[in-house]
Tab-separated table of C-alpha atoms in Angstrom:
chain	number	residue	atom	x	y	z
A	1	UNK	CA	74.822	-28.551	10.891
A	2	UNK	CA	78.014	-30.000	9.778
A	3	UNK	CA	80.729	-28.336	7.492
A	4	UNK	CA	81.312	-29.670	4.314
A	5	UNK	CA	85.444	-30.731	4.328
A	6	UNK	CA	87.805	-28.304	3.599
A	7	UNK	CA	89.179	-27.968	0.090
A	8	UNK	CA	93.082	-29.768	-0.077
A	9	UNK	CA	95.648	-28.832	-2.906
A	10	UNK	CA	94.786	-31.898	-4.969
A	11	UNK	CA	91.256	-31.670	-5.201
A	12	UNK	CA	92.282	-28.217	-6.962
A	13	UNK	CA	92.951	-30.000	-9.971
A	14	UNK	CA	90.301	-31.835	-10.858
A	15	UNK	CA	91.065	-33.039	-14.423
A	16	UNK	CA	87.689	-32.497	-16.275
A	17	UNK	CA	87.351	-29.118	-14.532
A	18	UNK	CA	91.004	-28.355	-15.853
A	19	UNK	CA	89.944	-30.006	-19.375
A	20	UNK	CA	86.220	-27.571	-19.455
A	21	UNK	CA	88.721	-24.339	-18.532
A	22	UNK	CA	91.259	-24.943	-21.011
A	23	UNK	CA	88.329	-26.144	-23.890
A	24	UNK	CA	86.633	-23.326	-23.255
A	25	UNK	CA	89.545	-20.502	-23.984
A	26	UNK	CA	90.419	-22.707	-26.657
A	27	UNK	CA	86.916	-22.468	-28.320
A	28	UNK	CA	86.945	-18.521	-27.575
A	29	UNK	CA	90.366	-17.830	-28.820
A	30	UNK	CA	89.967	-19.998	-32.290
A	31	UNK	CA	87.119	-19.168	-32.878
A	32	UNK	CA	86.424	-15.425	-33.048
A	33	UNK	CA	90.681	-13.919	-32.280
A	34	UNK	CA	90.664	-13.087	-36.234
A	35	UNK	CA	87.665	-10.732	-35.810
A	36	UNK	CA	89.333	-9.221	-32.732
A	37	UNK	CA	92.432	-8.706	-35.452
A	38	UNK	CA	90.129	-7.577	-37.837
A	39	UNK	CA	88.633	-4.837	-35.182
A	40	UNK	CA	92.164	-3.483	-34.713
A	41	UNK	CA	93.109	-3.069	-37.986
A	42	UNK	CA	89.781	-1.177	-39.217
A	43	UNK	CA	90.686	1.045	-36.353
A	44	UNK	CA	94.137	1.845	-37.576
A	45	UNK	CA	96.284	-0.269	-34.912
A	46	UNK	CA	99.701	-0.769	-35.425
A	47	UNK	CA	100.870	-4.380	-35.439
A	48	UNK	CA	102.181	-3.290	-31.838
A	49	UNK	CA	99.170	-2.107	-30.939
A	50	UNK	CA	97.202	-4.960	-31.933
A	51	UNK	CA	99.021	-7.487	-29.832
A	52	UNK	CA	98.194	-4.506	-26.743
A	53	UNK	CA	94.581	-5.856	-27.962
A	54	UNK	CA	95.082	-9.036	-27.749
A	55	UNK	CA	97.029	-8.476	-24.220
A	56	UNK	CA	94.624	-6.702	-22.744
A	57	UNK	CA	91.873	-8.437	-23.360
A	58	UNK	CA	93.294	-11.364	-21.885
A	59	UNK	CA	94.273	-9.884	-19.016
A	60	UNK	CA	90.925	-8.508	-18.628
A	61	UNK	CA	89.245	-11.868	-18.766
A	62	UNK	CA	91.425	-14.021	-16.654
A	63	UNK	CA	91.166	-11.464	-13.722
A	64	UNK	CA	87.668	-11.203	-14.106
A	65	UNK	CA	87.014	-14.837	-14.430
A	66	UNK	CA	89.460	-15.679	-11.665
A	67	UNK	CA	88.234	-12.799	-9.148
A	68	UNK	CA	84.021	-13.687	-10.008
A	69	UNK	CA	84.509	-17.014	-9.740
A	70	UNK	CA	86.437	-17.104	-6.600
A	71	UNK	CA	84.417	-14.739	-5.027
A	72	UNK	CA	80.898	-16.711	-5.596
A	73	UNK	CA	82.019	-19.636	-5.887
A	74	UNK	CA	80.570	-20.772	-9.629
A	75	UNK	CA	81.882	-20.503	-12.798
A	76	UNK	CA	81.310	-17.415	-13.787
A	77	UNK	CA	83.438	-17.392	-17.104
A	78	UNK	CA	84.071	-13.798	-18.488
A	79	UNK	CA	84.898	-13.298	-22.607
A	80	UNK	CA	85.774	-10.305	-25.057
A	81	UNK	CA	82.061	-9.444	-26.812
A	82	UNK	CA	82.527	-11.141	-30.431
A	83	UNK	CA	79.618	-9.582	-31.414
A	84	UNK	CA	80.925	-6.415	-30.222
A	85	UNK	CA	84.206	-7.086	-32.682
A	86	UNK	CA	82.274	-7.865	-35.520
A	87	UNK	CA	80.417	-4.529	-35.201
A	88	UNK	CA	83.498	-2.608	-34.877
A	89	UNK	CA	84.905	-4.170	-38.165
A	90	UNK	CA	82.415	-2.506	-40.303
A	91	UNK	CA	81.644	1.106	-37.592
A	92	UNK	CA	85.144	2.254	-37.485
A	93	UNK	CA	85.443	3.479	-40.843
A	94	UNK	CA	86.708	7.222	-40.372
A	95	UNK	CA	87.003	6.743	-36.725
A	96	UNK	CA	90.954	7.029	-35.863
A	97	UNK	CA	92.142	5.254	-33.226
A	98	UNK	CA	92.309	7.809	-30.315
A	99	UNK	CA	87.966	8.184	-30.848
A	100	UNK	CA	87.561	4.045	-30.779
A	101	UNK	CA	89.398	4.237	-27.365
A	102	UNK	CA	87.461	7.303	-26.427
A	103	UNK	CA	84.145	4.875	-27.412
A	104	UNK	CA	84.926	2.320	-25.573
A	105	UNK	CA	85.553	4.061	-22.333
A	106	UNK	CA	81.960	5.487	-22.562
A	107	UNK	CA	80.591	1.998	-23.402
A	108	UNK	CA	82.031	0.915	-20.457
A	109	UNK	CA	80.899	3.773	-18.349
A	110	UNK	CA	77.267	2.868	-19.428
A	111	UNK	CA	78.113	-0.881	-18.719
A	112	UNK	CA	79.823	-0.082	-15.363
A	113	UNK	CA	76.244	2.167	-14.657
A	114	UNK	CA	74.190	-0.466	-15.668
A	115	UNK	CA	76.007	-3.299	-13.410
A	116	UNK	CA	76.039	-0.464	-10.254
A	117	UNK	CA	72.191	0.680	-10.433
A	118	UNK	CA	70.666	-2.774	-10.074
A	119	UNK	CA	68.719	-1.829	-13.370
A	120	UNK	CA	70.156	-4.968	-15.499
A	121	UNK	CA	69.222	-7.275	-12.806
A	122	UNK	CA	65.846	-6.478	-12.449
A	123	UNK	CA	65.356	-7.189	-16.179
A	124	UNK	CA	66.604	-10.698	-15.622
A	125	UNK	CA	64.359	-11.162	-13.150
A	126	UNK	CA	61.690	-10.620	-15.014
A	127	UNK	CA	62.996	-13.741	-17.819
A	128	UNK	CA	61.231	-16.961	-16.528
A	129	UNK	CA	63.683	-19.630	-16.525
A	130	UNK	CA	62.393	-21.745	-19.402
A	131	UNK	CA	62.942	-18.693	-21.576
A	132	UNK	CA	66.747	-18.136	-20.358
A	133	UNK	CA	66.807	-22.308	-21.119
A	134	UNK	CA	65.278	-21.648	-24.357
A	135	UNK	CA	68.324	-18.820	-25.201
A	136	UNK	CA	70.742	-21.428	-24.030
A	137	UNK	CA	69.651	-24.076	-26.428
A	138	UNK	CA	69.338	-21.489	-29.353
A	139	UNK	CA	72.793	-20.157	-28.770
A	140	UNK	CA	74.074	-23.900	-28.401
A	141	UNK	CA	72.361	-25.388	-31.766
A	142	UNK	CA	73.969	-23.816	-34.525
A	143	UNK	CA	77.704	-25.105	-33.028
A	144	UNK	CA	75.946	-28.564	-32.675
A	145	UNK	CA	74.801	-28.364	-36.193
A	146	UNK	CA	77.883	-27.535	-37.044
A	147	UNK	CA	79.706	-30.309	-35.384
A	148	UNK	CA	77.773	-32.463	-37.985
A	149	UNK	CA	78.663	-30.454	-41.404
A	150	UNK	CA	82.515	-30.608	-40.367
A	151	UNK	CA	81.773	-34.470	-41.373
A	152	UNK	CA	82.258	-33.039	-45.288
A	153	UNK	CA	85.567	-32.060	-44.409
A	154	UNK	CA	87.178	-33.956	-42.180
A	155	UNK	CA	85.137	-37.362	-41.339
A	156	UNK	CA	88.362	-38.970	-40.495
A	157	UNK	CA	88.703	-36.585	-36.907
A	158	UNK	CA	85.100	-35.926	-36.602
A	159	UNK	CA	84.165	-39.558	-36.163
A	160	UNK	CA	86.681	-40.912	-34.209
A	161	UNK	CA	86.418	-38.008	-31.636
A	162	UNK	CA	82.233	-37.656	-31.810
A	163	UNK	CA	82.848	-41.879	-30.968
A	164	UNK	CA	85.412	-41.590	-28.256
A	165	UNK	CA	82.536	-39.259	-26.744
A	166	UNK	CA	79.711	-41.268	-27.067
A	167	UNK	CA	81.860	-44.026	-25.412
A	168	UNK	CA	83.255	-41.655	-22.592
A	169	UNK	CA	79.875	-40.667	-21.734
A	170	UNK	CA	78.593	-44.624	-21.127
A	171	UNK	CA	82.171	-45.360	-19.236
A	172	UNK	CA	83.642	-42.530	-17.609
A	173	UNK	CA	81.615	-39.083	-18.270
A	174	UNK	CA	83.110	-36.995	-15.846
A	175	UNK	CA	86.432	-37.709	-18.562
A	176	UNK	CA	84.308	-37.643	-21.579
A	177	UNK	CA	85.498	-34.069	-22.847
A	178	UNK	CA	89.602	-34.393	-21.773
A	179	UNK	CA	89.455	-37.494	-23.763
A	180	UNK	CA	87.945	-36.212	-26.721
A	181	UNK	CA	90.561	-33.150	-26.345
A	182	UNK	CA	93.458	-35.867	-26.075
A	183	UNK	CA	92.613	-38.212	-29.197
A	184	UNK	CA	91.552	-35.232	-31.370
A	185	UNK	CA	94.951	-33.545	-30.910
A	186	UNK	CA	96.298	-36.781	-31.744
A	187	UNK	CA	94.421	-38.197	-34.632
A	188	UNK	CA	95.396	-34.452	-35.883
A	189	UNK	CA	98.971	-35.122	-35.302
A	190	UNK	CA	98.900	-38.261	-36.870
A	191	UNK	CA	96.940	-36.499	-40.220
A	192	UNK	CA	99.044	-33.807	-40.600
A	193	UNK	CA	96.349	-30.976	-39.527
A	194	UNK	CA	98.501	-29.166	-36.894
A	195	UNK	CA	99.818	-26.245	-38.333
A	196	UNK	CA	102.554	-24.718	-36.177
A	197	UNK	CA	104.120	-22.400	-38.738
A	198	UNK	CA	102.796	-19.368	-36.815
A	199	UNK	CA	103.936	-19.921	-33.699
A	200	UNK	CA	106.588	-18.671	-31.766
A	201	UNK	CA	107.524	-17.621	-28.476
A	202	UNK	CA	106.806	-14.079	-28.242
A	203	UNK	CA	106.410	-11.543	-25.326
A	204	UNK	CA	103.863	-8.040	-26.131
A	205	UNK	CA	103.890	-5.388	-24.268
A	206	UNK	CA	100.850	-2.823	-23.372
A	207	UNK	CA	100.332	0.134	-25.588
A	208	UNK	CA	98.426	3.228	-24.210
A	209	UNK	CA	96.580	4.965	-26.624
A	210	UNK	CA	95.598	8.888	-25.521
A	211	UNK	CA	91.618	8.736	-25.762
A	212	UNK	CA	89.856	11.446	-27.633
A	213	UNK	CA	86.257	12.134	-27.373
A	214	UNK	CA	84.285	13.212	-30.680
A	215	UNK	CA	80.598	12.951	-30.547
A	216	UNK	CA	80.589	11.101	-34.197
A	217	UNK	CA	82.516	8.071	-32.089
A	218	UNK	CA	80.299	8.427	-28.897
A	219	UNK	CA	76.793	7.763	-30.652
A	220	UNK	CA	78.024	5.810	-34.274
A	221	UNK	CA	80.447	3.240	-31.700
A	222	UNK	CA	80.329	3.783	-28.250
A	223	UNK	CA	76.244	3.115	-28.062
A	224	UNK	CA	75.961	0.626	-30.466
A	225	UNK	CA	78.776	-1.382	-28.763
A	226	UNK	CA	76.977	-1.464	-25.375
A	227	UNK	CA	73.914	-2.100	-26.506
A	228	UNK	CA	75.431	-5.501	-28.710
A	229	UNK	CA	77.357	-6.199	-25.920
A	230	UNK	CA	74.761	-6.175	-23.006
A	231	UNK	CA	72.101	-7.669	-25.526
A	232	UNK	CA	74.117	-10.314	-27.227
A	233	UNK	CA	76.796	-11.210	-24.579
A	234	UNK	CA	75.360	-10.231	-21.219
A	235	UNK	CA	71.842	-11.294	-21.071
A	236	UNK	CA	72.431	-14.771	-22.616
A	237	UNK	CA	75.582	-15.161	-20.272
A	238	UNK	CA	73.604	-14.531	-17.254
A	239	UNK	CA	70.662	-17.400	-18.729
A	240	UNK	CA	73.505	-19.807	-19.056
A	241	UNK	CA	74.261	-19.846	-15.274
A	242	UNK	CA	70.550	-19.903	-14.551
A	243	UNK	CA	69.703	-22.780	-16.448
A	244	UNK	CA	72.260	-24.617	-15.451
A	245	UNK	CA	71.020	-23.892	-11.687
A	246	UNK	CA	72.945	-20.944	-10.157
A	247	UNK	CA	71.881	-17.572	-9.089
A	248	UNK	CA	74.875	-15.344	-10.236
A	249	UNK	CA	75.233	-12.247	-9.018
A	250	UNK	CA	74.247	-10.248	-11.535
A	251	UNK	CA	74.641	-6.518	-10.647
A	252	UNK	CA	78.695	-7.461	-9.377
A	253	UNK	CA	79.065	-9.426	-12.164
A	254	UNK	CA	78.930	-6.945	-14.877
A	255	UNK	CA	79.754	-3.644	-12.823
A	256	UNK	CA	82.742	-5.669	-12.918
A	257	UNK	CA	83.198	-6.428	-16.336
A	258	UNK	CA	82.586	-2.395	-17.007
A	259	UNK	CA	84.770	-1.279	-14.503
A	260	UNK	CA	87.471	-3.862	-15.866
A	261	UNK	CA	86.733	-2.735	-19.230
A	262	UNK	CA	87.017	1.065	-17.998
A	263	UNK	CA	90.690	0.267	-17.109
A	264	UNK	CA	91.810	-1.829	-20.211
A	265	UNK	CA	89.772	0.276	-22.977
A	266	UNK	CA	93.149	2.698	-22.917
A	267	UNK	CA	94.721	-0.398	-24.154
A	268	UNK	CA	92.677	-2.159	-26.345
A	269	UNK	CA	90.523	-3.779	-24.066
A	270	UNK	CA	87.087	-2.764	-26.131
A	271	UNK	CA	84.286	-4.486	-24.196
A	272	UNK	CA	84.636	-7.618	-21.284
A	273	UNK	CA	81.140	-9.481	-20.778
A	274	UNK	CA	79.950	-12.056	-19.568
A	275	UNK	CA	80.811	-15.211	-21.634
A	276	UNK	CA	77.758	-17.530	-22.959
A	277	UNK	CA	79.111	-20.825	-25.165
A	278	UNK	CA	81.993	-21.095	-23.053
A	279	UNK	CA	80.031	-20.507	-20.043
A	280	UNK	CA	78.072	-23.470	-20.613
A	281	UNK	CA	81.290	-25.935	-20.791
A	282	UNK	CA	82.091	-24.782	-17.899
A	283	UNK	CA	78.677	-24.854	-16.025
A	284	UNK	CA	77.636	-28.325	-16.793
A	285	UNK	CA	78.192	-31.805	-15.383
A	286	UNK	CA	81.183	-32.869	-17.518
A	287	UNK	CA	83.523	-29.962	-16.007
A	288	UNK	CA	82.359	-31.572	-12.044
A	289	UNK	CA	80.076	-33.929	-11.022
A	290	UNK	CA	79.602	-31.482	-7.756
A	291	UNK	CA	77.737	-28.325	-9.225
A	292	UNK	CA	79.292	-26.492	-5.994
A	293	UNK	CA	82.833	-27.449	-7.815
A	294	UNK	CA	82.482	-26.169	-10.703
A	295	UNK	CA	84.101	-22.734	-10.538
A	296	UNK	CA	87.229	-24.934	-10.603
A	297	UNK	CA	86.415	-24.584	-14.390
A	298	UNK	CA	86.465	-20.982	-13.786
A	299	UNK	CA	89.932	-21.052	-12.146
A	300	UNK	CA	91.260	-22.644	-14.977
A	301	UNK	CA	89.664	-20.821	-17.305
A	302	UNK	CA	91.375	-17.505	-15.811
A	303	UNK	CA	94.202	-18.971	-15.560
A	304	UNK	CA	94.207	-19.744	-19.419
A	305	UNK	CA	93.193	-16.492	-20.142
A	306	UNK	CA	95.804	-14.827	-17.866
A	307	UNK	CA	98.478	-17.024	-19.617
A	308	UNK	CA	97.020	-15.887	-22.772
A	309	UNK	CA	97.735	-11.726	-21.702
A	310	UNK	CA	101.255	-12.221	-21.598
A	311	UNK	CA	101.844	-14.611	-24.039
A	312	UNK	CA	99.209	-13.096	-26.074
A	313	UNK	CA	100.930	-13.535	-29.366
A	314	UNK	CA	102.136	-17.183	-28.995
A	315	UNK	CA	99.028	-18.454	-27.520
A	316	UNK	CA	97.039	-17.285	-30.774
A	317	UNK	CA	99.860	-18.744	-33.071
A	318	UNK	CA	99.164	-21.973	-30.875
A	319	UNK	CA	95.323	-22.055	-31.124
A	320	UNK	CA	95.747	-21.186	-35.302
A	321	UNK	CA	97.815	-24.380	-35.852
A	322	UNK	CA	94.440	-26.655	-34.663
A	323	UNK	CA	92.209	-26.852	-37.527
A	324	UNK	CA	88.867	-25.898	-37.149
A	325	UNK	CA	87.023	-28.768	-37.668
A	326	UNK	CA	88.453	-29.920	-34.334
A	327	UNK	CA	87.720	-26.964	-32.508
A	328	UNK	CA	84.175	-27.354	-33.435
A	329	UNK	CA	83.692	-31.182	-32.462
């Protein structure tokens, strides 16, 4: 049985694997940061303390996406739970600060236990694969519809990059999506959509927050942040990798995320998952032709996100000044 060819340095950077990795923390960042923000503040964070958020989280992600995908060899992408943000926004009311950490660390206790004891695993197994398909498409649909409606506000971008990837995909798809990347940012240049008023070159530092424990934050937070989190984070994450043909390891996977979560929740780090939307990008075709290549997306992907913990605050000031209607096509 012969030995497929070692890996060199070049073959490392594979443009459209670079291009899926840096789209997809681009997508994640400008897309759901302000909720993160949003999170922090309705838990009484300090402008300090928010950029710990923001740090944290990032550093959370690129380790975990570098380590998982590394390890396994597939992109196994890792993201903060937006859904978990959003629910924090509007459950933190009366909670200080000290009891959100204190929730967290028990979500990801009960995250970490459900990743160790095999019991979140042998739920998946039990999805058929045309349902976990069927999730995929669902969570895809509404950003495709989307796409479309951004037409109303900016035609101008929408068209010429939604044409530049219909072309792409007849000439050259494994460069479809870098080239859509490259004339968007420029057709915004040329418009005047780039907004670069809020960015500067910053450096954050960590903030430990002492975690309480009151039994108000526990069941009001803590629970309902690990149940949104495995339910709307976790379980479609895991049916993006299997419908796009890989057999992640599940139980590692998020006994990692907890445990990485566990460490980081002192910090701001509320709740690492498994990502789904930016999961696919990197999962499909158009990051490598060679589906056992593809966790080259997930390399650069960490390596974004890594970038993005200590630079925290200038990478968000960079992702603001796109606008969104390019983010979206």
């Amino acid at each position: 049985m012969s030995r497929a060819p070692a890996m060199t340095l070049r073959d490392y950077f594979h443009p459209p694997a670079l291009a899926a990795g840096f789209t997809a923390v681009l997508i994640g960042y400008s897309s759901s940061a302000v909720i993160v923000f949003q999170a922090a503040r309705a838990a009484g964070a300090t402008p300090e303390q928010t950029g710990s958020w923001m740090i944290a989280l990032g550093i959370g992600m690129g380790l975990t996406t570098l380590g998982l995908s590394w390890r396994y060899k597939m992109p196994i992408i890792t993201a903060w739970s937006t859904p978990g943000a959003a629910l924090l926004v509007t459950s933190l009311q009366g909670i200080s600060l000290p009891e959100a950490i204190g929730a967290f660390i028990f979500s990801a206790i009960l995250i970490t236990a459900s990743g160790i004891s095999g019991w979140f695993e042998r739920i998946m197994d039990r999805i058929p694969l045309s349902i976990a398909a069927a999730m995929l498409a669902g969570i895809l649909f509404q950003f495709g519809v989307e796409v479309f409606r951004s037409f109303e506000s900016q035609f101008g971008l929408v068209f010429v990059m939604f044409s530049v990837y219909l072309g792409a995909k007849v000439l050259s798809p494994r460069y479809a999506i870098p080239l859509v990347l490259i004339v968007g940012i420029a057709v915004s240049q040329f418009q005047g959509l780039l907004d670069f008023s809020g960015f500067g070159f910053t450096i954050g530092s960590l903030q430990w927050v002492r975690p309480e424990f009151s039994l108000q934050a526990l069941i009001g937070v803590g629970i309902p942040l690990f149940i949104v989190t495995m339910a709307s984070q976790n379980i479609p994450g895991v049916a993006v990798l299997r419908a796009s043909g890989y057999q992640p390891p599940v139980s590692a996977a998020i006994g990692t995320t907890g445990i990485a979560t566990l460490l980081l929740a002192p910090f701001g780090g509320f709740a690492i998952n498994l990502a789904a939307i930016t999961a696919a990008i990197c999962a499909g075709p158009e990051a490598h032709e060679d589906p056992d290549k593809r966790y080259l997306a997930g390399l650069s992907n960490g390596v974004c996100y890594l970038l993005l913990g200590l630079f925290g605050a200038t990478m968000a000031g960079l992702f603001a000044a796109f606008p969104s209607e390019f983010v979206l096509a």
